[in-house]
Amino acid sequence: MTAAKSRMIDQQGLVELAVEDDVRESARFNEDIAPTEAKERTWSKWNIAALWVGMSICVPTYTLGGVLTAYFGLSVGEALLAILLANVIVLIPLTLNAFPGTKFGIPFPVVLRSSFGILGSNVPCLVRALVGCGWFGIQTMFGGLAIHLLLSALFPAWAALGGVGEVIGFFVFGAMNLYVVIRGAESIKWLETLAAPLLLAVGIGLMMWAWPHMSMTELLAQPPSRPEGASVYGYFFAGLTAMVGFWATLSLNIPDFSRFAKSQKDQIVGQILGLPLTMFFFAALGVVLTAASESLVGQTIADPVNLIGVIDSPAWVVLAMVLIIIATLSTNTAANIVSPTNDFQNIAPKFINQTRGVLLTGAVGVLLMGYDLLQKAGVVSQGVSLEQMYSNWLLGYSSLLGPIAGIMAVDYFLIKKQRLDVPSLYMDHHAYPAVNIAGFIAFGVPVALTLLSLLTGTMNWFYDYGWFTGSALGAVVYYLASQALATSPQVGPVPLAASEVVK
């Protein structure tokens, strides 16, 4: 192999790889998942904060308070505390797993090649991709409904289409999302930076509008839906786990964005500024608006799209639907399309480029939402509500993604000691194995225990607290397995040679 040269971008320890022909010609490389160059690392802490504001302000966040009170037996106060605490906790894996992306400019699938192997990385990538495609479908359904209500307000004849109009809106909104991501990272950066302040301003305005129409004292005094006398702790920690699971996906693929950050400080500060308080505020807004909806429109409505849809003012409906479309677009593009696009590319980089990865993400998302689309079109009936669908997902997929988050952090900080042979991450039969056995042992043990819990009804706590139990156990097992297999060239630190770094 011809040695690929790297150089320090600045005094903050960032590395830029000069890609040589042997790497470029490898079957594991394409230009879209290549390490970012210095000129591409333009995201400041404000851009990253705007990314999180744009992703956090969306319809599912608005309904989280209702999910926790209805399905997890929490009071309103307990639900809001769980949301705030969960988003502080999730900052830990987010910032840790962002480090290799920022330092080396590599995306999530390439980072995974270190801990799961060059080919083995496809397994956790596909787990992450399918969850992203599912969320893409759910968010696109909300965006499509907003488009349908917007057109209904502008053109009364459109309202007569009913569910068919919502299906058309789904595909129109989905196409808008795919177009933004196909245009690249700068397009996403522009959208998020534009949307963030606008969405925050609208959220504050809505809170001021709704506040006089409800009593926070009465709202907080409402008893929880759990059995009387039941201990709060089990319900609270199950809800906390679900809320951590809300961003469990991004805690894995955050390198897809941190690879564009100017520095480690920018990615850390940006995430701290953008995530916890935005999630808490918008979830609280959902609780307040739901409580005020009886006074405002004469009925209790927990979905903001439907709440605005019943307002008897076409002008306000049009404005509100435009804002909801922007909010859902800013969330969906970054949170649910970027990662599956890169994950699908990892399977066959020479065949699947960014454009094909985006289109594949859209196709899988449509297939996963096929039943609901048929229901809205009147072909089938009696479907499960979207709120139920994603509230059930939160515990389920957090149990799968938690181990991957723990494995990634331990691999980079404890096993590889923040040093990666980046050229070998793009090549077969070099420093990294096709399959890293330690990674699959560490992933398989928590998943097996989760399945055992679900199938036998024992160890319910392991599933209920799936992200915490999975990430902790995955991290410990990976460290021990890596040490046990340390004599094998397939496992162990692979440093970036000092001779390859030029300051």
Coordinates of C-alpha atoms in Angstrom, one line a residue:
M1 CA 0.0 0.0 0.0
T2 CA 1.3 3.5 -0.8
A3 CA 1.3 5.5 2.4
A4 CA -1.3 8.1 2.4
K5 CA -0.2 11.4 3.9
S6 CA -2.1 13.3 6.6
R7 CA -1.5 16.7 8.1
M8 CA -2.7 18.7 11.1
I9 CA -5.3 21.3 10.0
D10 CA -4.6 23.5 13.0
Q11 CA -3.5 23.4 16.6
Q12 CA -6.7 21.7 17.7
G13 CA -5.6 18.3 16.7
L14 CA -7.8 17.8 13.6
V15 CA -6.4 15.6 10.8
E16 CA -6.9 16.0 7.1
L17 CA -6.2 12.9 4.9
A18 CA -4.6 13.4 1.5
V19 CA -6.3 10.5 -0.3
E20 CA -3.9 8.5 -2.5
D21 CA -4.9 6.5 -5.6
D22 CA -4.8 3.1 -3.8
V23 CA -7.4 4.4 -1.3
R24 CA -9.5 6.1 -4.0
E25 CA -9.7 3.0 -6.1
S26 CA -10.7 0.7 -3.2
A27 CA -14.1 -0.9 -3.3
R28 CA -14.8 0.6 0.1
F29 CA -14.3 4.2 -0.9
N30 CA -16.4 6.9 -2.7
E31 CA -16.1 10.6 -2.7
D32 CA -19.3 11.1 -0.6
I33 CA -18.0 9.1 2.4
A34 CA -14.4 10.3 2.0
P35 CA -12.8 12.2 4.8
T36 CA -13.8 15.9 4.7
E37 CA -11.1 18.4 3.6
A38 CA -10.1 21.4 5.7
K39 CA -12.1 23.7 3.4
E40 CA -15.3 21.6 4.1
R41 CA -15.1 21.9 7.9
T42 CA -17.1 25.1 8.2
W43 CA -19.7 24.4 10.8
S44 CA -19.3 26.6 13.9
K45 CA -20.9 26.0 17.3
W46 CA -23.8 28.2 16.1
N47 CA -24.4 26.1 13.0
I48 CA -24.4 22.9 15.1
A49 CA -26.7 24.5 17.7
A50 CA -29.0 25.5 14.8
L51 CA -28.9 21.9 13.6
W52 CA -30.2 20.7 16.9
V53 CA -32.8 23.4 17.2
G54 CA -34.0 22.5 13.7
M55 CA -34.1 18.8 14.5
S56 CA -35.7 19.2 17.9
I57 CA -38.7 21.3 16.9
C58 CA -41.0 18.9 15.3
V59 CA -44.4 17.2 15.8
P60 CA -43.1 14.1 17.6
T61 CA -41.3 16.4 20.2
Y62 CA -44.5 18.3 20.7
T63 CA -46.3 15.1 21.6
L64 CA -43.7 13.6 23.9
G65 CA -45.4 15.0 27.0
G66 CA -48.6 13.3 26.0
V67 CA -46.7 10.0 25.2
L68 CA -45.2 9.9 28.7
T69 CA -48.4 10.7 30.5
A70 CA -50.6 8.4 28.4
Y71 CA -48.3 5.4 27.9
F72 CA -45.8 5.6 30.7
G73 CA -48.0 6.6 33.6
L74 CA -46.2 9.9 34.5
S75 CA -47.6 13.1 35.7
V76 CA -47.0 16.2 33.6
G77 CA -44.3 17.4 36.0
E78 CA -42.6 14.0 35.9
A79 CA -42.8 13.9 32.1
L80 CA -41.2 17.2 31.6
L81 CA -38.4 16.4 34.1
A82 CA -37.8 13.1 32.3
I83 CA -37.5 14.9 28.9
L84 CA -35.0 17.4 30.3
L85 CA -32.9 14.9 32.1
A86 CA -32.9 12.5 29.2
N87 CA -31.6 15.1 26.8
V88 CA -28.8 16.0 29.3
I89 CA -27.9 12.4 29.5
V90 CA -27.9 11.8 25.8
L91 CA -25.3 14.6 25.4
I92 CA -22.7 12.2 26.7
P93 CA -22.7 9.7 23.9
L94 CA -23.4 12.5 21.4
T95 CA -20.3 14.4 22.2
L96 CA -18.1 11.3 22.7
N97 CA -19.1 9.6 19.5
A98 CA -18.7 13.0 17.6
F99 CA -15.0 13.1 18.4
P100 CA -13.6 10.8 15.6
G101 CA -15.8 12.5 13.1
T102 CA -14.5 15.9 14.0
K103 CA -10.8 14.8 14.3
F104 CA -10.6 12.7 11.1
G105 CA -13.5 14.0 9.1
I106 CA -15.0 10.6 8.6
P107 CA -18.8 9.7 8.7
F108 CA -20.5 7.2 10.9
P109 CA -20.2 4.1 8.7
V110 CA -16.4 4.6 8.4
V111 CA -16.1 5.1 12.2
L112 CA -18.0 1.8 12.7
R113 CA -15.4 0.0 10.5
S114 CA -12.9 0.3 13.4
S115 CA -15.1 -1.5 16.0
F116 CA -17.1 -3.9 13.8
G117 CA -14.8 -4.5 10.8
I118 CA -14.8 -3.3 7.2
L119 CA -17.7 -5.6 6.2
G120 CA -19.1 -6.2 9.6
S121 CA -19.9 -2.5 10.0
N122 CA -22.8 -3.1 7.6
V123 CA -24.8 -4.8 10.3
P124 CA -25.1 -1.9 12.8
C125 CA -25.3 0.5 9.8
L126 CA -28.4 -1.3 8.5
V127 CA -30.0 -1.4 12.0
R128 CA -29.5 2.4 12.2
A129 CA -30.6 2.9 8.6
L130 CA -33.9 1.1 9.0
V131 CA -34.8 3.1 12.1
G132 CA -34.0 6.3 10.2
C133 CA -36.1 5.2 7.3
G134 CA -39.0 4.5 9.6
W135 CA -38.8 7.9 11.2
F136 CA -38.5 9.4 7.7
G137 CA -41.9 7.9 6.9
I138 CA -43.5 9.1 10.1
Q139 CA -42.2 12.7 9.8
T140 CA -43.1 12.7 6.1
M141 CA -46.7 11.7 7.1
F142 CA -46.9 14.7 9.4
G143 CA -45.4 17.0 6.7
G144 CA -47.8 15.6 4.1
L145 CA -50.7 16.3 6.4
A146 CA -49.5 19.9 6.7
I147 CA -49.3 20.2 2.9
H148 CA -52.8 18.8 2.6
L149 CA -54.2 21.3 5.1
L150 CA -52.3 24.1 3.5
L151 CA -53.8 23.4 0.1
S152 CA -57.2 22.8 1.6
A153 CA -57.1 26.3 3.1
L154 CA -55.9 27.9 -0.2
F155 CA -58.2 25.8 -2.4
P156 CA -61.4 24.5 -0.8
A157 CA -61.9 21.9 -3.5
W158 CA -58.7 20.2 -2.4
A159 CA -60.3 19.4 1.0
A160 CA -62.7 17.1 -0.7
L161 CA -59.9 14.8 -1.6
G162 CA -59.6 13.7 2.1
G163 CA -57.2 10.9 2.7
V164 CA -56.1 10.9 -0.9
G165 CA -55.0 14.5 -0.5
E166 CA -52.9 13.5 2.5
V167 CA -51.2 10.7 0.5
I168 CA -50.4 13.2 -2.3
G169 CA -49.0 15.6 0.3
F170 CA -46.9 12.7 1.7
F171 CA -45.1 12.2 -1.6
V172 CA -44.7 15.9 -2.3
F173 CA -43.2 16.5 1.1
G174 CA -41.0 13.5 0.8
A175 CA -39.6 14.7 -2.6
M176 CA -38.8 18.1 -1.0
N177 CA -36.8 16.3 1.7
L178 CA -34.9 14.2 -0.7
Y179 CA -34.0 17.2 -2.9
V180 CA -32.4 19.1 0.1
V181 CA -30.2 16.2 1.0
I182 CA -29.2 15.4 -2.5
R183 CA -27.8 18.9 -2.7
G184 CA -25.4 18.1 0.0
A185 CA -24.2 19.2 3.5
E186 CA -24.1 22.9 2.8
S187 CA -27.8 22.8 1.7
I188 CA -28.7 21.2 5.1
K189 CA -26.5 23.7 6.9
W190 CA -28.3 26.6 5.2
L191 CA -31.8 25.2 5.9
E192 CA -31.1 24.6 9.6
T193 CA -29.4 28.0 10.2
L194 CA -32.4 29.7 8.5
A195 CA -35.1 27.6 10.3
A196 CA -33.7 27.6 13.8
P197 CA -34.4 31.3 14.9
L198 CA -37.7 31.3 13.0
L199 CA -38.9 28.2 14.7
L200 CA -37.8 29.4 18.2
A201 CA -39.6 32.7 17.6
V202 CA -42.8 30.9 16.6
G203 CA -42.6 28.6 19.6
I204 CA -42.3 31.5 22.0
G205 CA -45.2 33.2 20.3
L206 CA -47.4 30.1 20.6
M207 CA -46.5 29.8 24.3
M208 CA -47.5 33.4 24.9
W209 CA -50.8 32.8 23.0
A210 CA -51.7 29.7 24.9
W211 CA -50.5 30.5 28.4
P212 CA -53.5 32.7 29.4
H213 CA -56.0 29.9 28.4
M214 CA -54.8 27.3 30.8
S215 CA -53.8 26.9 34.5
M216 CA -50.3 25.5 35.0
T217 CA -51.1 24.8 38.7
E218 CA -54.1 22.7 37.7
L219 CA -52.1 21.0 35.0
L220 CA -49.3 20.0 37.3
A221 CA -51.8 18.8 39.9
Q222 CA -53.4 16.3 37.6
P223 CA -52.8 12.7 39.0
P224 CA -50.7 10.3 36.9
S225 CA -52.4 7.5 35.0
R226 CA -50.4 4.7 36.7
P227 CA -52.1 2.6 39.3
E228 CA -52.7 4.4 42.6
G229 CA -50.0 3.8 45.1
A230 CA -47.5 2.4 42.5
S231 CA -43.9 3.5 42.9
V232 CA -42.9 6.3 40.6
Y233 CA -39.4 5.0 40.0
G234 CA -40.1 2.2 37.7
Y235 CA -42.4 4.3 35.5
F236 CA -40.1 7.3 35.6
F237 CA -37.0 5.3 34.5
A238 CA -38.9 3.5 31.8
G239 CA -40.0 6.9 30.5
L240 CA -36.5 8.3 30.9
T241 CA -35.1 5.4 28.8
A242 CA -37.7 6.1 26.1
M243 CA -36.7 9.7 26.0
V244 CA -33.0 8.9 25.7
G245 CA -34.1 6.5 22.9
F246 CA -35.6 9.5 21.1
W247 CA -32.1 10.6 20.1
A248 CA -30.4 7.2 20.4
T249 CA -30.1 7.2 16.6
L250 CA -28.2 10.5 16.4
S251 CA -25.9 9.5 19.3
L252 CA -24.6 6.9 16.8
N253 CA -24.4 8.8 13.5
I254 CA -23.4 12.2 14.9
P255 CA -20.0 11.8 13.0
D256 CA -22.1 12.4 9.9
F257 CA -22.4 16.0 11.0
S258 CA -19.4 16.5 13.3
R259 CA -17.1 15.7 10.3
F260 CA -18.0 19.2 9.1
A261 CA -17.2 21.0 12.5
K262 CA -14.4 23.5 12.8
S263 CA -13.2 22.0 16.1
Q264 CA -14.1 19.7 19.0
K265 CA -15.0 22.7 21.0
D266 CA -17.5 23.8 18.3
Q267 CA -19.2 20.3 18.2
I268 CA -19.4 20.1 22.1
V269 CA -20.6 23.6 22.8
G270 CA -23.0 23.6 19.8
Q271 CA -24.7 20.4 21.0
I272 CA -25.0 21.7 24.6
L273 CA -26.5 24.9 23.4
G274 CA -28.9 23.4 20.9
L275 CA -30.3 20.2 22.3
P276 CA -31.6 20.0 26.0
L277 CA -33.4 23.3 26.4
T278 CA -34.9 23.2 22.9
M279 CA -36.3 19.7 23.5
F280 CA -37.6 20.7 27.0
F281 CA -39.2 23.9 25.7
F282 CA -41.0 22.4 22.7
A283 CA -42.2 19.4 24.7
A284 CA -43.5 21.8 27.4
L285 CA -45.2 23.9 24.6
G286 CA -47.0 20.7 23.5
V287 CA -48.3 20.1 27.0
V288 CA -49.4 23.8 27.4
L289 CA -51.1 24.0 24.0
T290 CA -52.9 20.6 24.5
A291 CA -54.2 21.9 27.9
A292 CA -55.3 25.2 26.3
S293 CA -56.9 23.7 23.2
E294 CA -60.3 23.2 25.0
S295 CA -60.5 26.9 25.6
L296 CA -59.0 27.9 22.3
V297 CA -60.9 25.6 19.9
G298 CA -63.5 23.9 22.0
Q299 CA -61.9 20.4 22.1
T300 CA -58.7 18.8 23.5
I301 CA -56.3 18.1 20.6
A302 CA -52.7 16.8 21.2
D303 CA -51.5 17.0 17.6
P304 CA -50.4 20.5 16.5
V305 CA -51.2 19.9 12.9
N306 CA -54.8 19.0 13.6
L307 CA -55.1 21.8 16.3
I308 CA -54.2 24.4 13.8
G309 CA -56.3 22.8 11.2
V310 CA -59.5 23.5 13.2
I311 CA -58.8 27.2 13.6
D312 CA -61.4 29.2 11.8
S313 CA -59.1 31.5 9.9
P314 CA -57.7 30.4 6.6
A315 CA -54.9 33.0 6.7
W316 CA -53.6 31.8 10.1
V317 CA -53.9 28.2 9.0
V318 CA -51.9 28.9 5.8
L319 CA -49.1 30.6 7.9
A320 CA -49.1 27.9 10.5
M321 CA -48.9 25.1 8.0
V322 CA -46.0 26.8 6.2
L323 CA -44.1 26.9 9.5
I324 CA -44.9 23.3 10.4
I325 CA -43.7 22.3 6.9
I326 CA -40.4 24.2 7.5
A327 CA -40.1 22.6 11.0
T328 CA -40.7 19.1 9.8
L329 CA -38.4 19.6 6.8
S330 CA -35.5 20.8 9.0
T331 CA -35.9 17.8 11.2
N332 CA -36.5 15.1 8.6
T333 CA -33.6 16.0 6.3
A334 CA -30.9 16.0 9.0
A335 CA -32.2 13.4 11.5
N336 CA -33.7 10.8 9.2
I337 CA -32.2 10.9 5.7
V338 CA -28.5 11.7 6.1
S339 CA -27.6 8.6 8.1
P340 CA -29.5 6.0 6.1
T341 CA -28.0 7.6 3.0
N342 CA -24.4 7.1 4.3
D343 CA -25.3 3.7 5.8
F344 CA -26.6 2.4 2.4
Q345 CA -23.5 3.7 0.7
N346 CA -21.3 1.7 3.1
I347 CA -22.8 -1.5 1.6
A348 CA -21.3 -0.9 -1.9
P349 CA -19.7 2.5 -2.1
K350 CA -18.8 2.2 -5.8
F351 CA -22.4 1.4 -6.7
I352 CA -24.4 3.5 -4.2
N353 CA -23.4 7.1 -4.2
Q354 CA -25.1 9.9 -2.2
T355 CA -27.9 10.4 -4.7
R356 CA -28.7 6.7 -4.9
G357 CA -28.5 6.4 -1.1
V358 CA -31.0 9.2 -0.7
L359 CA -33.4 7.7 -3.2
L360 CA -33.1 4.3 -1.5
T361 CA -33.8 5.9 1.9
G362 CA -37.0 7.4 0.4
A363 CA -38.1 4.1 -1.1
V364 CA -37.6 2.1 2.1
G365 CA -39.4 4.9 4.1
V366 CA -42.4 4.7 1.8
L367 CA -42.5 0.9 2.1
L368 CA -42.4 1.1 5.9
M369 CA -45.4 3.5 5.8
G370 CA -47.2 1.5 3.2
Y371 CA -50.0 0.3 5.5
D372 CA -50.7 3.8 6.8
L373 CA -50.8 5.2 3.3
L374 CA -53.3 2.6 2.2
Q375 CA -55.4 3.3 5.3
K376 CA -55.5 7.0 4.4
A377 CA -56.4 6.3 0.8
G378 CA -59.3 4.2 2.1
V379 CA -57.9 0.8 0.9
V380 CA -57.6 -0.6 4.5
S381 CA -58.9 0.5 7.9
Q382 CA -58.4 0.2 11.6
G383 CA -54.7 1.2 11.6
V384 CA -52.6 1.9 14.7
S385 CA -52.0 5.6 15.4
L386 CA -48.7 7.1 14.6
E387 CA -48.3 8.2 18.2
Q388 CA -48.7 4.6 19.4
M389 CA -46.3 3.5 16.7
Y390 CA -43.4 5.7 17.6
S391 CA -44.0 5.5 21.4
N392 CA -43.6 1.7 21.1
W393 CA -40.5 2.2 19.0
L394 CA -38.8 4.3 21.6
L395 CA -38.1 1.5 24.0
G396 CA -37.6 -1.1 21.3
Y397 CA -35.0 0.4 19.1
S398 CA -33.1 2.0 22.1
S399 CA -32.4 -1.5 23.2
L400 CA -30.8 -2.2 19.9
L401 CA -28.9 1.0 19.5
G402 CA -27.6 1.4 23.0
P403 CA -25.0 -1.4 22.7
I404 CA -23.6 0.2 19.5
A405 CA -23.2 3.6 21.2
G406 CA -21.2 2.0 24.1
I407 CA -19.1 -0.1 21.7
M408 CA -18.2 3.0 19.6
A409 CA -17.1 5.1 22.6
V410 CA -15.0 2.3 24.2
D411 CA -13.4 1.4 20.9
Y412 CA -12.3 5.0 20.1
F413 CA -11.3 6.2 23.5
L414 CA -10.0 3.1 25.3
I415 CA -9.0 0.6 22.7
K416 CA -7.8 2.8 19.8
K417 CA -6.9 5.7 22.2
Q418 CA -8.2 8.3 19.7
R419 CA -5.9 7.0 16.9
L420 CA -7.1 5.5 13.7
D421 CA -5.4 4.4 10.6
V422 CA -7.8 6.3 8.3
P423 CA -6.5 5.0 4.9
S424 CA -7.0 1.4 6.1
L425 CA -10.6 2.1 7.1
Y426 CA -11.3 2.4 3.4
M427 CA -9.4 -0.7 2.3
D428 CA -9.8 -4.5 2.6
H429 CA -7.1 -6.7 4.1
H430 CA -5.1 -3.9 5.8
A431 CA -5.1 -2.8 9.4
Y432 CA -8.7 -3.7 10.1
P433 CA -10.4 -7.1 9.7
A434 CA -13.4 -7.8 7.6
V435 CA -15.3 -8.7 10.8
N436 CA -14.3 -7.7 14.3
I437 CA -15.4 -10.5 16.5
A438 CA -15.2 -8.5 19.7
G439 CA -17.7 -6.0 18.3
F440 CA -20.3 -8.7 17.5
I441 CA -19.9 -10.4 20.8
A442 CA -20.5 -7.1 22.6
F443 CA -23.5 -6.4 20.4
G444 CA -24.9 -9.9 20.6
V445 CA -24.9 -10.3 24.3
P446 CA -27.3 -7.3 25.2
V447 CA -29.5 -8.1 22.2
A448 CA -29.8 -11.7 23.3
L449 CA -30.7 -10.6 26.8
T450 CA -33.3 -8.2 25.4
L451 CA -34.9 -11.0 23.4
L452 CA -34.9 -13.3 26.4
S453 CA -36.6 -10.6 28.4
L454 CA -39.3 -10.1 25.7
L455 CA -39.9 -13.8 25.0
T456 CA -39.9 -15.1 28.6
G457 CA -41.3 -12.2 30.5
T458 CA -38.3 -12.3 32.9
M459 CA -35.8 -9.6 33.5
N460 CA -38.3 -6.9 32.4
W461 CA -36.0 -4.3 33.8
F462 CA -33.4 -5.1 31.1
Y463 CA -35.8 -4.2 28.4
D464 CA -37.5 -1.3 30.2
Y465 CA -34.2 0.4 30.7
G466 CA -32.9 -0.9 27.4
W467 CA -30.6 2.0 26.3
F468 CA -28.9 2.2 29.7
T469 CA -28.5 -1.6 30.2
G470 CA -27.6 -2.1 26.5
S471 CA -25.0 0.6 26.3
A472 CA -23.3 -0.2 29.6
L473 CA -23.2 -4.0 28.9
G474 CA -22.1 -3.5 25.3
A475 CA -19.3 -1.2 26.5
V476 CA -18.0 -3.6 29.2
V477 CA -18.2 -6.7 27.0
Y478 CA -16.5 -5.0 24.1
Y479 CA -13.6 -3.9 26.3
L480 CA -13.2 -7.3 27.9
A481 CA -13.5 -9.1 24.5
S482 CA -11.0 -6.7 22.9
Q483 CA -8.5 -7.4 25.7
A484 CA -9.0 -11.2 25.4
L485 CA -8.4 -11.0 21.7
A486 CA -5.6 -8.6 21.9
T487 CA -3.0 -11.1 20.5
S488 CA -5.0 -11.2 17.3
P489 CA -4.2 -8.5 14.6
Q490 CA -7.9 -8.1 14.3
V491 CA -8.2 -6.3 17.6
G492 CA -6.2 -3.5 19.3
P493 CA -5.0 0.0 18.8
V494 CA -4.1 1.0 15.3
P495 CA -2.3 4.3 15.5
L496 CA -2.0 6.9 12.9
A497 CA 1.8 6.8 12.3
A498 CA 3.6 9.8 13.6
S499 CA 5.6 10.0 10.3
E500 CA 2.3 10.6 8.4
V501 CA 1.3 13.7 10.5
V502 CA 2.8 16.9 9.3
K503 CA 2.2 20.0 11.3

